[in-house]
CSV table of C-alpha atoms in Angstrom, one decimal:
chain,number,residue,atom,x,y,z
V,1,MET,CA,0.0,0.0,0.0
V,2,SER,CA,3.0,2.3,-0.2
V,3,ASP,CA,2.3,5.7,-1.7
V,4,ASN,CA,4.3,8.9,-1.5
V,5,GLU,CA,1.4,11.3,-1.9
V,6,SER,CA,-1.7,12.1,0.2
V,7,VAL,CA,-5.0,10.8,-1.2
V,8,PHE,CA,-8.1,13.0,-1.1
V,9,LEU,CA,-11.1,10.8,-0.1
V,10,PHE,CA,-13.4,13.9,-0.3
V,11,GLN,CA,-12.9,17.5,-1.4
V,12,GLU,CA,-15.5,20.1,-1.9
V,13,GLU,CA,-17.0,23.3,-0.4
V,14,GLY,CA,-14.2,23.9,2.0
V,15,HIS,CA,-14.3,20.4,3.4
V,16,ALA,CA,-11.7,17.7,2.8
V,17,ALA,CA,-10.9,14.2,4.0
V,18,ILE,CA,-7.3,13.3,3.3
V,19,MET,CA,-5.4,10.0,3.8
V,20,LEU,CA,-1.7,10.6,4.3
V,21,PRO,CA,0.9,8.5,2.6
V,22,ASP,CA,1.7,5.0,3.9
V,23,PHE,CA,4.8,5.4,6.1
V,24,ASP,CA,6.3,1.9,6.2
V,25,THR,CA,8.0,1.5,9.6
V,26,GLY,CA,9.7,-1.8,8.9
V,27,LEU,CA,9.2,-3.8,12.0
V,28,GLY,CA,6.2,-1.7,13.1
V,29,VAL,CA,2.6,-2.5,12.1
V,30,GLN,CA,1.3,-0.6,9.1
V,31,ALA,CA,-0.9,2.3,10.1
V,32,ASN,CA,-3.0,4.9,8.4
V,33,GLN,CA,-3.2,8.6,9.3
V,34,HIS,CA,-6.1,10.8,8.3
V,35,LEU,CA,-6.8,14.5,8.2
V,36,ILE,CA,-10.2,16.1,8.2
V,37,ILE,CA,-10.3,19.8,7.2
V,38,HIS,CA,-13.2,22.2,7.3
V,39,GLY,CA,-12.7,25.9,6.6
V,40,LYS,CA,-9.6,27.0,8.4
V,41,GLU,CA,-9.4,24.1,11.0
V,42,ALA,CA,-8.1,20.6,10.8
V,43,MET,CA,-8.2,17.4,12.8
V,44,LEU,CA,-5.5,14.7,12.7
V,45,LEU,CA,-6.5,11.2,13.6
V,46,ASP,CA,-4.2,8.7,15.3
V,47,PRO,CA,-0.9,10.4,14.4
V,48,GLY,CA,1.3,7.4,15.3
V,49,GLY,CA,4.6,6.8,17.0
V,50,HIS,CA,8.1,8.3,17.0
V,51,LYS,CA,9.3,6.5,13.9
V,52,VAL,CA,6.8,8.2,11.6
V,53,TYR,CA,6.5,11.4,13.5
V,54,ASN,CA,8.6,13.6,11.2
V,55,LYS,CA,7.0,12.3,8.1
V,56,VAL,CA,3.5,12.6,9.4
V,57,MET,CA,4.3,16.1,10.6
V,58,SER,CA,5.7,17.1,7.2
V,59,HIS,CA,2.9,15.7,5.1
V,60,THR,CA,0.3,17.1,7.5
V,61,PHE,CA,1.5,20.6,7.1
V,62,LYS,CA,1.8,20.2,3.3
V,63,ASN,CA,-2.0,19.9,3.4
V,64,LEU,CA,-2.5,22.8,5.8
V,65,LYS,CA,-2.2,25.7,3.5
V,66,GLY,CA,-3.8,29.1,3.3
V,67,GLY,CA,-3.9,29.7,7.1
V,68,ILE,CA,-5.5,26.3,8.1
V,69,GLN,CA,-4.7,25.5,11.7
V,70,LEU,CA,-4.4,22.1,13.3
V,71,LYS,CA,-7.2,22.3,15.9
V,72,HIS,CA,-7.7,18.7,17.2
V,73,ILE,CA,-5.6,15.5,17.5
V,74,PHE,CA,-7.8,12.5,18.0
V,75,LEU,CA,-6.5,9.4,19.7
V,76,SER,CA,-8.9,6.5,19.3
V,77,HIS,CA,-7.2,4.5,22.1
V,78,GLN,CA,-3.9,4.1,24.0
V,79,ASP,CA,-1.8,1.9,21.8
V,80,PRO,CA,1.7,3.2,21.0
V,81,ASP,CA,1.1,3.2,17.2
V,82,ILE,CA,-1.5,5.9,18.0
V,83,VAL,CA,-0.2,8.0,20.9
V,84,ALA,CA,3.5,7.5,21.3
V,85,ALA,CA,4.5,10.8,19.6
V,86,VAL,CA,1.7,12.9,21.0
V,87,ASN,CA,4.0,15.0,23.1
V,88,GLY,CA,5.8,16.2,20.0
V,89,TRP,CA,2.5,17.2,18.4
V,90,LEU,CA,1.5,19.2,21.4
V,91,MET,CA,4.9,20.9,21.8
V,92,THR,CA,5.0,22.0,18.2
V,93,THR,CA,1.4,23.0,17.5
V,94,ASP,CA,-1.5,24.7,19.4
V,95,ALA,CA,-3.8,21.7,18.9
V,96,ASP,CA,-5.8,20.0,21.6
V,97,ALA,CA,-5.5,16.2,21.9
V,98,TRP,CA,-8.5,14.0,22.8
V,99,VAL,CA,-8.4,10.5,24.3
V,100,SER,CA,-10.7,8.4,26.5
V,101,VAL,CA,-10.8,9.5,30.2
V,102,LEU,CA,-9.5,6.0,31.0
V,103,TRP,CA,-6.2,6.8,29.3
V,104,GLU,CA,-5.6,10.4,30.5
V,105,ARG,CA,-3.2,9.2,33.3
V,106,PHE,CA,-1.5,6.6,31.1
V,107,VAL,CA,-0.6,8.8,28.0
V,108,PRO,CA,1.9,10.8,30.2
V,109,HIS,CA,4.0,7.6,30.4
V,110,PHE,CA,4.9,8.3,26.7
V,111,GLY,CA,6.7,11.5,27.9
V,112,LEU,CA,4.0,14.2,28.1
V,113,ASP,CA,5.6,17.5,29.1
V,114,ARG,CA,3.9,19.4,31.9
V,115,LEU,CA,3.8,22.5,29.6
V,116,VAL,CA,1.2,20.9,27.4
V,117,ALA,CA,-0.6,18.6,29.8
V,118,ASP,CA,-3.6,20.9,29.9
V,119,ARG,CA,-4.2,20.3,26.2
V,120,LEU,CA,-4.8,16.6,26.6
V,121,HIS,CA,-8.5,16.2,27.2
V,122,GLY,CA,-10.6,13.2,28.3
V,123,ILE,CA,-13.5,11.9,26.3
V,124,PRO,CA,-16.4,10.7,28.5
V,125,ASP,CA,-17.6,7.1,28.0
V,126,GLU,CA,-20.7,8.2,26.1
V,127,GLY,CA,-18.7,10.1,23.5
V,128,ARG,CA,-19.3,13.7,22.4
V,129,PHE,CA,-19.3,16.2,19.5
V,130,LEU,CA,-16.2,18.1,18.4
V,131,SER,CA,-16.5,21.4,16.5
V,132,LEU,CA,-14.2,21.8,13.5
V,133,GLY,CA,-14.4,25.0,11.6
V,134,GLY,CA,-18.1,25.3,12.3
V,135,VAL,CA,-19.2,21.7,11.6
V,136,GLU,CA,-19.6,19.0,14.2
V,137,LEU,CA,-17.9,15.7,14.1
V,138,MET,CA,-19.4,12.8,16.1
V,139,VAL,CA,-17.0,11.0,18.5
V,140,LEU,CA,-18.7,7.6,18.9
V,141,PRO,CA,-18.1,5.1,21.8
V,142,ALA,CA,-16.7,1.7,20.6
V,143,HIS,CA,-15.5,0.3,23.9
V,144,PHE,CA,-13.8,-3.1,23.9
V,145,LEU,CA,-13.4,-2.9,20.1
V,146,HIS,CA,-10.6,-3.5,20.9
V,147,SER,CA,-9.6,-1.2,23.8
V,148,CYS,CA,-11.8,-0.8,26.9
V,149,GLY,CA,-11.6,2.9,26.3
V,150,ASN,CA,-12.1,3.2,22.6
V,151,PHE,CA,-13.7,5.8,20.3
V,152,MET,CA,-14.3,6.4,16.6
V,153,VAL,CA,-15.0,9.6,14.6
V,154,TYR,CA,-17.9,9.9,12.2
V,155,ASP,CA,-17.9,12.8,9.7
V,156,PRO,CA,-21.5,13.4,8.6
V,157,HIS,CA,-20.3,15.7,5.8
V,158,THR,CA,-18.3,12.9,4.0
V,159,LYS,CA,-20.2,9.9,5.6
V,160,ILE,CA,-16.9,8.4,6.5
V,161,LEU,CA,-16.5,6.4,9.8
V,162,TYR,CA,-12.9,6.5,11.0
V,163,SER,CA,-13.1,3.1,12.9
V,164,GLY,CA,-9.7,2.7,14.5
V,165,ASP,CA,-8.7,-0.9,14.8
V,166,LEU,CA,-12.2,-2.2,13.9
V,167,GLY,CA,-11.9,-3.2,10.3
V,168,ALA,CA,-8.2,-3.4,10.4
V,169,SER,CA,-6.4,-5.7,7.9
V,170,LEU,CA,-2.8,-6.6,7.3
V,171,GLY,CA,-1.0,-7.9,4.3
V,172,GLN,CA,-3.0,-6.7,1.3
V,173,ASP,CA,-1.6,-4.3,-1.3
V,174,TYR,CA,-4.7,-2.2,-2.0
V,175,ARG,CA,-6.3,0.8,-0.3
V,176,ILE,CA,-10.0,0.0,-1.0
V,177,VAL,CA,-11.5,-3.5,-0.5
V,178,PRO,CA,-12.2,-4.9,-4.0
V,179,ASP,CA,-14.0,-8.1,-2.9
V,180,PHE,CA,-15.3,-8.7,0.6
V,181,GLU,CA,-15.0,-12.5,0.6
V,182,ALA,CA,-11.5,-12.4,-0.8
V,183,HIS,CA,-10.5,-9.7,1.7
V,184,LYS,CA,-11.6,-11.8,4.8
V,185,GLN,CA,-8.2,-13.6,4.9
V,186,TYR,CA,-6.6,-10.3,5.8
V,187,PHE,CA,-8.9,-9.3,8.7
V,188,GLU,CA,-10.8,-12.3,10.1
V,189,GLY,CA,-8.0,-13.6,12.4
V,190,PHE,CA,-7.3,-10.2,13.8
V,191,HIS,CA,-10.9,-9.6,14.7
V,192,LYS,CA,-11.3,-13.0,16.3
V,193,ARG,CA,-8.3,-12.4,18.5
V,194,TYR,CA,-8.4,-8.7,19.3
V,195,MET,CA,-12.1,-7.8,19.6
V,196,GLY,CA,-13.8,-7.9,23.0
V,197,GLY,CA,-16.7,-10.3,22.3
V,198,HIS,CA,-20.0,-10.7,20.5
V,199,ALA,CA,-22.0,-8.6,23.0
V,200,ALA,CA,-19.9,-5.5,22.4
V,201,LEU,CA,-19.8,-5.9,18.6
V,202,SER,CA,-23.6,-6.5,18.3
V,203,LYS,CA,-24.4,-3.4,20.4
V,204,TRP,CA,-22.0,-1.3,18.4
V,205,VAL,CA,-23.4,-2.5,15.1
V,206,GLN,CA,-26.9,-1.6,16.3
V,207,MET,CA,-25.7,1.9,17.1
V,208,VAL,CA,-23.9,2.7,13.8
V,209,ARG,CA,-26.7,1.3,11.7
V,210,GLN,CA,-28.5,4.6,12.6
V,211,LEU,CA,-25.8,6.5,10.6
V,212,ASP,CA,-25.5,7.0,6.9
V,213,ILE,CA,-22.0,5.5,6.3
V,214,GLU,CA,-20.5,5.3,2.8
V,215,THR,CA,-16.9,4.5,3.9
V,216,ILE,CA,-15.3,2.7,6.9
V,217,ALA,CA,-11.7,3.8,7.2
V,218,PRO,CA,-9.7,1.7,9.7
V,219,GLN,CA,-6.4,2.7,11.2
V,220,HIS,CA,-4.7,-0.3,9.5
V,221,GLY,CA,-5.2,-1.6,6.0
V,222,ALA,CA,-7.9,-1.1,3.4
V,223,MET,CA,-11.2,0.8,3.5
V,224,PHE,CA,-14.7,-0.6,3.1
V,225,GLN,CA,-16.9,1.4,0.7
V,226,GLY,CA,-20.4,1.1,-0.8
V,227,ALA,CA,-22.0,-2.4,-0.4
V,228,HIS,CA,-18.9,-3.6,1.5
V,229,VAL,CA,-19.9,-1.4,4.4
V,230,GLY,CA,-23.1,-3.4,4.9
V,231,GLN,CA,-21.4,-6.7,4.4
V,232,PHE,CA,-18.8,-5.9,7.0
V,233,LEU,CA,-21.4,-4.8,9.5
V,234,ASP,CA,-23.4,-8.0,8.9
V,235,TRP,CA,-20.2,-10.0,9.4
V,236,LEU,CA,-19.4,-8.2,12.7
V,237,GLU,CA,-22.9,-8.6,14.0
V,238,ALA,CA,-22.6,-12.4,13.8
V,239,LEU,CA,-19.0,-12.7,14.9
V,240,GLU,CA,-17.9,-14.7,18.0
V,241,CYS,CA,-14.5,-13.5,19.1
V,242,GLY,CA,-12.2,-12.8,22.1
V,243,PRO,CA,-13.8,-14.2,25.3
V,244,ASP,CA,-16.5,-16.0,23.3
V,245,ILE,CA,-13.9,-18.4,21.8
V,246,MET,CA,-11.0,-18.1,24.3
V,247,SER,CA,-10.0,-21.0,26.5
V,248,TYR,CA,-7.3,-21.1,29.2
V,249,THR,CA,-5.0,-24.0,30.0
V,250,LEU,CA,-1.9,-24.2,32.2
V,251,PRO,CA,1.3,-24.1,30.1
V,252,GLN,CA,3.0,-27.4,29.4
V,253,ARG,CA,6.8,-28.1,29.4
């Protein structure tokens, strides 16, 4: 999926959804970074760790022209591929960072400077709205999918759901899922191991079916679009995973 240029998923009337280039980190897991821009403000989603920090920073500001300011940094959960470099972002911009209230006291272990600690904000369990240049983005609860304090962003302007690790796939060489059944090999095992069980998934699916979603954009791998959105939701709603299928045995020599 390597690409040296940003990809515009949506661009019209002062609103843009941008997928940054794929910054291959070698031993690190592949991860996607997204920008949402409305008017003169921007949000960066899941900016990543130290190895990609300089490249993500450079390409972010290539897209912030004409006085556009980075307003929000969204952290879907606490994993290092999402939050490890957040101190650098807060030290070099005026943006506010948002993460679950469960992780406010854990993120400082990545080296959060006291000078910027007041710009790391907790998201309540029920989620919230964030204003971006005069439009509201919906921050949706997605707890246990896979983190116990987990959120997603839905942009009603573009009908894109930024789903974090839900929908993640590894090993394919395309950005958009071309065939749902053929794509299963890249995401099925991950979801069975990482997601927090059928109860959480079915409740989440019931919630998001109330939204008009044209694209699901995970933090890893390819995006689901069009009919594949419904196919993925149907698959999730029936999935047994995590504690549903886990068994425990004592280790053997």
